[in-house]
Coordinates of C-alpha atoms in Angstrom, one line a residue:
V285 CA 0.0 0.0 0.0
D286 CA 1.3 3.5 -0.9
L287 CA 1.0 5.8 2.2
G288 CA 2.2 8.8 0.3
K289 CA 5.3 9.1 2.4
E290 CA 8.3 6.9 2.9
V291 CA 8.3 4.7 6.0
L292 CA 11.3 4.7 8.3
L293 CA 10.1 2.2 10.9
G294 CA 7.1 -0.1 11.2
P295 CA 4.4 -1.0 10.9
A296 CA 3.2 -2.1 14.3
A297 CA -0.3 -3.7 14.0
Y298 CA -3.1 -3.3 16.4
D299 CA -6.7 -4.7 16.7
F300 CA -8.3 -2.0 18.9
T301 CA -11.9 -3.4 18.7
G302 CA -11.2 -7.1 18.7
A303 CA -13.1 -7.4 15.4
K304 CA -9.9 -7.9 13.3
G305 CA -10.2 -4.4 11.9
Y306 CA -6.5 -3.9 12.1
S307 CA -4.8 -0.5 12.3
V308 CA -1.1 0.1 11.9
M309 CA 1.3 2.7 13.2
V310 CA 4.4 3.8 11.2
L311 CA 7.2 6.3 11.7
H312 CA 7.7 8.2 8.5
K313 CA 11.1 9.5 7.3
D314 CA 9.8 13.1 7.8
N315 CA 9.6 12.5 11.6
T316 CA 5.8 12.1 11.7
I317 CA 3.8 9.1 13.0
G318 CA 0.9 7.9 11.0
M319 CA -2.1 5.7 11.8
Y320 CA -3.6 3.8 8.9
N321 CA -6.1 0.9 8.3
I322 CA -4.8 -2.1 6.3
H323 CA -5.8 -0.3 3.1
G324 CA -3.5 2.7 3.9
E325 CA -6.3 5.1 4.8
K326 CA -6.0 7.4 7.9
P327 CA -8.9 7.3 10.4
E328 CA -11.1 10.5 10.1
K329 CA -10.2 11.5 13.6
W330 CA -6.4 11.1 13.2
E331 CA -4.6 14.4 13.8
G332 CA -1.1 13.1 13.4
I333 CA 1.9 13.2 15.7
A334 CA 4.8 15.4 14.7
P335 CA 7.1 16.6 17.5
D336 CA 10.0 19.0 16.9
E337 CA 12.4 16.5 18.4
T338 CA 13.6 13.4 16.5
I339 CA 11.4 10.4 17.1
I340 CA 13.5 7.3 18.0
A341 CA 11.0 4.5 18.1
L342 CA 7.4 3.5 17.2
P343 CA 4.8 4.8 19.7
E344 CA 3.8 2.6 22.6
L345 CA 0.1 2.1 23.4
L346 CA -0.9 3.1 27.0
K347 CA -4.3 2.2 28.5
V348 CA -4.8 4.7 31.3
G349 CA -8.1 5.2 33.1
G350 CA -10.2 3.6 30.4
K351 CA -8.6 5.8 27.6
N352 CA -5.8 5.0 25.2
F353 CA -2.7 7.2 24.8
W354 CA 0.6 7.0 22.9
A355 CA 4.0 7.3 24.5
V356 CA 6.4 8.7 21.9
R357 CA 10.1 8.6 22.6
T358 CA 12.2 11.3 21.1
A359 CA 15.9 12.0 21.3
V360 CA 15.2 14.4 24.2
Q361 CA 12.2 13.0 26.1
T362 CA 9.1 10.9 26.2
R363 CA 5.9 12.7 25.2
I364 CA 2.4 11.4 25.8
Y365 CA -0.2 11.9 23.1
P366 CA -4.0 11.3 22.9
F367 CA -5.1 8.3 21.0
Y368 CA -5.8 10.2 17.8
G369 CA -2.7 12.4 18.0
G370 CA -2.7 16.2 17.9
A371 CA -1.3 18.2 20.7
P372 CA 0.5 16.2 23.5
A373 CA -1.6 15.2 26.5
Y374 CA 1.6 15.6 28.6
V375 CA 4.9 17.3 27.6
Q376 CA 7.2 19.4 29.7
E377 CA 10.5 21.1 29.0
G378 CA 13.7 20.6 31.0
A379 CA 13.8 18.8 34.4
K380 CA 10.1 17.8 34.5
S381 CA 10.1 16.2 31.1
I382 CA 9.9 12.4 31.1
R383 CA 13.2 10.7 30.4
R384 CA 13.3 9.1 27.0
D385 CA 14.2 5.7 28.5
S386 CA 11.8 5.8 31.5
D387 CA 9.6 2.8 32.3
I388 CA 6.0 3.8 32.2
E389 CA 3.8 2.2 34.9
V390 CA 0.0 2.7 34.6
E391 CA -1.7 3.3 38.0
G392 CA -5.4 3.9 37.6
D393 CA -5.8 7.2 35.7
S394 CA -2.1 8.2 36.0
I395 CA 1.3 7.1 34.9
K396 CA 4.4 6.7 37.1
V397 CA 7.6 7.8 35.3
I398 CA 11.1 9.0 35.9
C399 CA 11.8 12.6 34.8
N400 CA 15.0 14.2 33.5
D401 CA 15.7 15.5 37.0
G402 CA 15.9 11.9 38.3
K403 CA 12.6 12.3 40.3
T404 CA 9.8 9.8 40.0
R405 CA 6.5 11.5 39.3
N406 CA 2.9 10.4 39.0
I407 CA 1.2 12.2 36.1
K408 CA -2.6 12.2 35.9
L409 CA -3.8 12.0 32.3

């Protein structure tokens, strides 16, 4: 399937509904993340993920408080995005930003992470 842009990494396949209506996530060479169905079409609600920092891995699906989010690891930090992309649900600059290699533990409607200042923080999403 031609996605209109070159793929750097992926795809990672997901079955969000359990009905075998697969979706895939890819990292494009232009430093954007795309979500597509198996026919290469973006969901209507997809807003895209395109941070200023270089993305270093495919996004990781997080299920937090009954909602889905994406953890996107960049060369500088880990950013948390809503399921359909767009503006980050959590991003900080400097010391309070999530370390790019931090484990992410889901605890109810929050995540427990290690920030760039070395402190462990619980972040409500």
